[in-house]
Amino acid sequence: MSPDANEIEHAAELLRAGRLVAFPTETVYGLGGDATNGAAVAAIFRAKQRPVFNPLIVHLPDAGMVEDLVTLDQRASRVAARFWPGPLTLVLMRRAACPISLLASAGLDSLAIRVPAHPVAQALLRAAGRPIVAPSANRSGRISPTLAQHVRDELGDRVDLVLDGGACAIGLESTVLDLTEERPRLLRPGGLPAEALEAMLGPLAPPPAPAAEGEALPAPGMMSSHYAPTLPVRLAAVRPEQGEAFLAFGAVPPGIRSEANLSPSGDLAEAAAHLFSMLRDLDRPVFSGIAVMPIPMNGLGAAINDRLKRAAAPR
Ligand code: TXA
Ligand code: MG
């Protein structure tokens, strides 16, 4: 399942005309718009009902034009060379002549940049010929889409075209690494495990603690409630309570029923790929809530637990 060259060219034309196109990446589906067109960027915030203080990620087909946008020190160049294309977003300082809409970076001096590996994303970014901002293609605060159908369900006619590339292989958003300060800081655990970055950079500063409702944000995008299904979510559950859907991980204790299993063999990459679509599938009024078995914290487990914690946070 992949769009052909004509569909990619049509999508690129829409983007150049300031319209919005949803497209697959290896992490989640993105809602794309021309990063240099303030009206297109504003339309993305509107379509998602996203707060304008939460900046967007600029997507490029390769690192070729990155230095037109931001300054790279040696450390950033090494990280980019090693992990791009892939599930890593770097936050770097904008250049004075950076052509990206200021709204995209929510007025900050920094800019988040990602080079996705997905062939459809690659083809679209090349055809568009300009930087494309793309937040996850969901309504703000909700679960990110890992299928084209999720995007259609969430955004309907708020998006001009949805390119269908099938299921996203990783299924969790990119890891966001802030390289604007001396000590590299992990802003969002994601599809690239922090261990891989620490092997190159040494220990990372941890993400700032999430802000509660009504508090100032310690960093953009750090809302404590996010990735939220409609039903309440209960974590580290050993068995379902009456009425709850049980989302298992690994072996299910004998005699306990489960509605879905993130990975029967206990594989974290498989669990990451299933997480958002299973949460969506279980988010039905026949259940009173979703109870999730404990997930280990190593590797992709850190990002899975981060998303679950926000899905379970009070709203
Ligand atoms: O995997 C992904 O990253 C997906 C795909 C579509 O590329 N995109 C995505 O975008 O997850 P979004 O908008 O849902 O999340 C972007 C995150 C937010 O937490 C935002 O606050 C943070 O990146 N961010 C963006 N620009 C930033 C900046 N200048 N400084 C700090 N954080 C930034
Ligand atoms: Mg998002």
Coordinates of N, CA and C in Angstrom, one line a residue, residues 185-312:
R185 N 19.6 17.6 26.4 CA 18.4 17.3 27.2 C 17.4 16.5 26.4
L186 N 16.9 15.5 27.0 CA 15.9 14.7 26.4 C 14.5 15.4 26.7
L187 N 13.9 16.0 25.7 CA 12.6 16.6 25.9 C 11.4 15.7 25.8
R188 N 11.6 14.7 24.9 CA 10.5 13.7 24.8 C 11.1 12.3 24.5
P189 N 10.9 11.3 25.3 CA 11.4 10.0 25.0 C 10.5 9.5 23.8
G190 N 11.1 8.8 22.9 CA 10.4 8.4 21.7 C 11.0 7.2 21.0
G191 N 10.8 7.2 19.6 CA 11.1 6.0 18.8 C 12.6 5.7 18.8
L192 N 13.5 6.6 19.1 CA 14.9 6.3 19.3 C 15.2 6.2 20.8
P193 N 15.6 5.0 21.3 CA 15.8 4.9 22.7 C 16.9 5.8 23.2
A194 N 16.7 6.4 24.4 CA 17.7 7.3 24.9 C 19.1 6.7 25.1
E195 N 19.1 5.4 25.3 CA 20.4 4.6 25.5 C 21.3 4.8 24.2
A196 N 20.7 4.8 23.0 CA 21.4 5.0 21.8 C 22.1 6.4 21.8
L197 N 21.4 7.4 22.2 CA 21.9 8.8 22.3 C 23.0 8.9 23.3
E198 N 22.8 8.3 24.5 CA 23.7 8.4 25.6 C 25.0 7.7 25.3
A199 N 25.0 6.6 24.4 CA 26.2 6.0 24.0 C 27.1 6.9 23.3
M200 N 26.5 7.9 22.6 CA 27.3 8.9 21.9 C 27.6 10.2 22.7
L201 N 26.6 10.6 23.5 CA 26.7 11.9 24.1 C 26.9 11.9 25.6
G202 N 26.9 10.7 26.2 CA 27.0 10.7 27.7 C 25.6 10.9 28.2
P203 N 25.5 11.0 29.6 CA 24.2 11.1 30.2 C 23.4 12.3 29.7
L204 N 22.1 12.2 29.4 CA 21.3 13.3 29.0 C 20.6 13.9 30.2
A205 N 20.4 15.2 30.2 CA 19.5 15.8 31.2 C 18.1 15.3 30.9
P206 N 17.4 15.1 32.0 CA 16.0 14.5 31.9 C 15.0 15.5 31.4
P207 N 13.9 15.0 30.9 CA 12.8 15.9 30.5 C 12.4 16.7 31.7
P208 N 12.0 18.0 31.5 CA 11.4 18.7 32.7 C 10.1 18.1 33.1
A209 N 9.8 18.2 34.4 CA 8.6 17.6 35.0 C 7.4 18.2 34.3
P210 N 6.4 17.4 33.9 CA 5.3 17.9 33.2 C 4.5 18.9 34.0
A211 N 3.9 19.9 33.3 CA 3.1 20.9 34.0 C 1.7 20.4 34.2
A212 N 1.1 20.8 35.3 CA -0.3 20.5 35.6 C -1.1 21.6 34.9
E213 N -2.4 21.3 34.8 CA -3.4 22.2 34.2 C -3.2 23.6 34.8
G214 N -3.1 24.6 34.0 CA -3.1 26.0 34.5 C -1.7 26.4 35.0
E215 N -0.7 25.5 35.0 CA 0.6 25.9 35.4 C 1.4 26.4 34.1
A216 N 2.5 27.2 34.3 CA 3.3 27.5 33.2 C 4.0 26.3 32.7
L217 N 4.3 26.1 31.4 CA 5.0 25.0 30.9 C 6.5 25.1 31.1
P218 N 7.1 24.0 31.7 CA 8.6 24.1 31.8 C 9.3 24.0 30.5
A219 N 8.6 23.4 29.5 CA 9.1 23.4 28.1 C 7.9 23.2 27.2
P220 N 8.0 23.6 26.0 CA 6.8 23.5 25.1 C 6.3 22.0 25.0
G221 N 5.1 21.8 24.9 CA 4.6 20.5 24.6 C 4.6 19.5 25.8
M222 N 4.9 20.0 27.0 CA 5.0 19.1 28.2 C 3.7 19.1 29.0
M223 N 2.6 19.0 28.3 CA 1.3 18.9 29.0 C 1.2 17.5 29.7
S224 N 0.8 17.5 31.0 CA 0.7 16.2 31.7 C -0.4 15.4 31.1
S225 N -1.5 15.9 30.7 CA -2.5 15.1 30.0 C -2.4 15.2 28.5
H226 N -2.2 14.1 27.8 CA -2.0 14.1 26.4 C -2.1 12.7 26.0
Y227 N -2.2 12.4 24.7 CA -2.3 11.1 24.1 C -3.5 10.4 24.8
A228 N -4.6 11.1 25.0 CA -5.6 10.6 25.9 C -6.8 10.0 25.1
P229 N -7.2 8.8 25.5 CA -8.4 8.2 25.0 C -9.6 8.9 25.8
T230 N -10.8 8.6 25.4 CA -12.0 9.1 26.1 C -12.1 8.4 27.5
L231 N -11.8 7.1 27.5 CA -12.0 6.4 28.8 C -10.8 6.6 29.7
P232 N -11.1 6.5 31.0 CA -9.9 6.6 32.0 C -9.0 5.4 31.7
V233 N -7.7 5.7 32.0 CA -6.7 4.7 31.8 C -6.0 4.4 33.2
R234 N -5.9 3.1 33.5 CA -5.3 2.7 34.8 C -4.0 1.9 34.5
L235 N -2.9 2.3 35.1 CA -1.6 1.7 34.8 C -1.2 0.6 35.7
A236 N -0.2 -0.2 35.3 CA 0.5 -1.2 36.1 C -0.6 -2.1 36.7
A237 N -1.6 -2.5 35.9 CA -2.7 -3.3 36.4 C -2.3 -4.8 36.4
V238 N -2.7 -5.5 37.4 CA -2.4 -7.0 37.4 C -3.6 -7.7 36.8
R239 N -4.8 -7.2 37.0 CA -6.0 -7.8 36.4 C -7.0 -6.7 36.2
P240 N -8.0 -6.9 35.3 CA -9.0 -5.9 35.1 C -10.0 -5.9 36.2
E241 N -10.5 -4.7 36.5 CA -11.7 -4.5 37.4 C -12.9 -4.7 36.6
Q242 N -14.0 -5.0 37.2 CA -15.3 -5.1 36.6 C -15.5 -4.0 35.5
G243 N -15.8 -4.4 34.3 CA -16.1 -3.4 33.2 C -14.9 -2.9 32.4
E244 N -13.7 -3.1 33.0 CA -12.6 -2.5 32.3 C -12.1 -3.4 31.2
A245 N -11.6 -2.8 30.1 CA -10.8 -3.5 29.1 C -9.4 -3.8 29.6
F246 N -8.9 -5.0 29.4 CA -7.6 -5.3 29.9 C -6.6 -5.3 28.7
L247 N -5.6 -4.4 28.7 CA -4.6 -4.4 27.7 C -3.3 -5.0 28.3
A248 N -3.0 -6.2 27.8 CA -1.9 -7.0 28.3 C -0.6 -6.7 27.7
F249 N 0.5 -7.1 28.3 CA 1.8 -7.1 27.8 C 2.5 -8.3 28.3
G250 N 3.0 -9.1 27.3 CA 3.6 -10.4 27.7 C 2.6 -11.4 28.1
A251 N 3.1 -12.4 28.9 CA 2.2 -13.5 29.3 C 1.1 -13.0 30.3
V252 N -0.1 -13.4 30.0 CA -1.3 -13.0 30.9 C -1.4 -14.1 31.9
P253 N -1.6 -13.7 33.2 CA -1.7 -14.7 34.3 C -2.9 -15.6 34.0
P254 N -2.8 -16.9 34.3 CA -3.9 -17.8 34.0 C -5.2 -17.4 34.6
G255 N -6.3 -17.6 33.9 CA -7.6 -17.3 34.4 C -8.0 -15.9 34.2
I256 N -7.1 -15.0 33.6 CA -7.5 -13.6 33.4 C -7.7 -13.4 31.9
R257 N -8.8 -12.7 31.6 CA -9.1 -12.4 30.2 C -8.4 -11.1 29.8
S258 N -8.0 -11.0 28.6 CA -7.5 -9.7 28.1 C -8.2 -9.4 26.7
E259 N -8.5 -8.1 26.5 CA -9.1 -7.7 25.2 C -8.0 -7.6 24.1
A260 N -6.8 -7.2 24.5 CA -5.8 -7.1 23.5 C -4.4 -7.3 24.2
N261 N -3.4 -7.6 23.4 CA -2.1 -7.8 24.0 C -1.1 -7.0 23.2
L262 N -0.3 -6.0 23.8 CA 0.6 -5.2 23.1 C 1.7 -6.0 22.5
S263 N 2.1 -7.1 23.2 CA 3.1 -8.0 22.6 C 3.1 -9.3 23.5
P264 N 2.5 -10.4 23.0 CA 2.4 -11.6 23.7 C 3.8 -12.1 24.2
S265 N 4.8 -11.8 23.3 CA 6.1 -12.3 23.6 C 6.9 -11.3 24.5
G266 N 6.3 -10.2 24.8 CA 7.0 -9.2 25.6 C 8.0 -8.4 24.9
D267 N 7.8 -8.2 23.6 CA 8.8 -7.4 22.8 C 8.4 -5.9 22.8
L268 N 9.3 -5.1 23.2 CA 9.0 -3.7 23.3 C 8.7 -3.0 22.0
A269 N 9.4 -3.3 21.0 CA 9.2 -2.7 19.6 C 7.8 -3.1 19.1
E270 N 7.4 -4.3 19.3 CA 6.1 -4.7 18.9 C 5.0 -4.0 19.7
A271 N 5.3 -3.8 21.0 CA 4.3 -3.1 21.9 C 4.2 -1.7 21.5
A272 N 5.3 -1.0 21.1 CA 5.3 0.4 20.7 C 4.4 0.5 19.4
A273 N 4.7 -0.4 18.5 CA 3.9 -0.4 17.2 C 2.4 -0.5 17.4
H274 N 2.0 -1.3 18.5 CA 0.6 -1.5 18.7 C -0.1 -0.6 19.6
L275 N 0.7 0.2 20.4 CA 0.2 0.9 21.6 C -1.0 1.8 21.2
F276 N -0.8 2.8 20.2 CA -1.8 3.8 19.9 C -3.0 3.1 19.3
S277 N -2.8 2.2 18.4 CA -4.0 1.6 17.7 C -4.8 0.7 18.7
M278 N -4.2 0.1 19.6 CA -4.9 -0.7 20.6 C -5.7 0.2 21.6
L279 N -5.0 1.3 22.0 CA -5.7 2.2 22.9 C -7.0 2.8 22.1
R280 N -6.8 3.1 20.9 CA -8.0 3.6 20.1 C -9.1 2.5 20.0
D281 N -8.7 1.2 19.7 CA -9.7 0.2 19.5 C -10.4 -0.1 20.8
L282 N -9.7 0.0 22.0 CA -10.4 -0.3 23.2 C -11.2 0.9 23.8
D283 N -11.1 2.0 23.2 CA -11.7 3.3 23.7 C -13.2 3.3 23.2
R284 N -13.9 2.4 23.8 CA -15.3 2.2 23.4 C -16.2 2.2 24.6
P285 N -17.4 2.8 24.5 CA -18.3 2.9 25.7 C -18.8 1.6 26.3
V286 N -18.6 0.5 25.6 CA -18.9 -0.8 26.3 C -18.0 -1.1 27.5
F287 N -16.8 -0.4 27.5 CA -15.9 -0.5 28.7 C -16.0 0.7 29.6
S288 N -15.7 0.5 30.9 CA -15.7 1.6 31.8 C -14.3 2.3 31.9
G289 N -13.3 1.6 31.4 CA -11.9 2.1 31.5 C -11.0 1.1 30.8
I290 N -9.7 1.5 30.7 CA -8.7 0.7 30.1 C -7.6 0.4 31.1
A291 N -7.4 -0.8 31.5 CA -6.4 -1.2 32.5 C -5.2 -1.8 31.7
V292 N -4.0 -1.3 32.0 CA -2.8 -1.7 31.2 C -1.8 -2.4 32.1
M293 N -1.3 -3.5 31.7 CA -0.3 -4.2 32.5 C 1.0 -3.4 32.5
P294 N 1.9 -3.7 33.5 CA 3.1 -3.0 33.6 C 4.0 -3.2 32.4
I295 N 4.8 -2.2 32.0 CA 5.7 -2.3 30.9 C 7.1 -1.9 31.4
P296 N 8.1 -2.7 31.1 CA 9.5 -2.4 31.6 C 10.0 -1.0 31.1
M297 N 10.9 -0.4 31.8 CA 11.3 1.0 31.5 C 12.5 1.0 30.5
N298 N 13.1 -0.1 30.2 CA 14.3 0.0 29.3 C 13.9 0.2 27.8
G299 N 14.9 0.7 27.0 CA 14.7 0.8 25.6 C 13.5 1.6 25.3
L300 N 12.6 1.1 24.4 CA 11.4 1.8 24.0 C 10.4 1.9 25.1
G301 N 10.6 1.1 26.1 CA 9.7 1.1 27.3 C 9.6 2.5 27.9
A302 N 10.6 3.3 27.9 CA 10.6 4.6 28.5 C 9.6 5.4 27.7
A303 N 9.5 5.4 26.4 CA 8.6 6.2 25.6 C 7.2 5.6 25.8
I304 N 7.0 4.3 25.8 CA 5.7 3.7 26.0 C 5.1 4.1 27.3
N305 N 5.9 4.1 28.4 CA 5.5 4.5 29.7 C 5.2 6.0 29.8
D306 N 5.9 6.8 29.1 CA 5.7 8.2 29.1 C 4.3 8.5 28.5
R307 N 4.0 7.8 27.3 CA 2.7 8.0 26.7 C 1.5 7.5 27.6
L308 N 1.8 6.4 28.2 CA 0.7 5.8 29.1 C 0.5 6.7 30.3
K309 N 1.5 7.3 30.8 CA 1.4 8.1 32.0 C 0.5 9.4 31.6
R310 N 0.8 9.9 30.5 CA 0.0 11.1 30.0 C -1.4 10.7 29.7
A311 N -1.6 9.5 29.1 CA -3.0 9.0 28.8 C -3.8 8.8 30.1
A312 N -3.1 8.5 31.2 CA -3.7 8.2 32.5 C -3.8 9.5 33.4

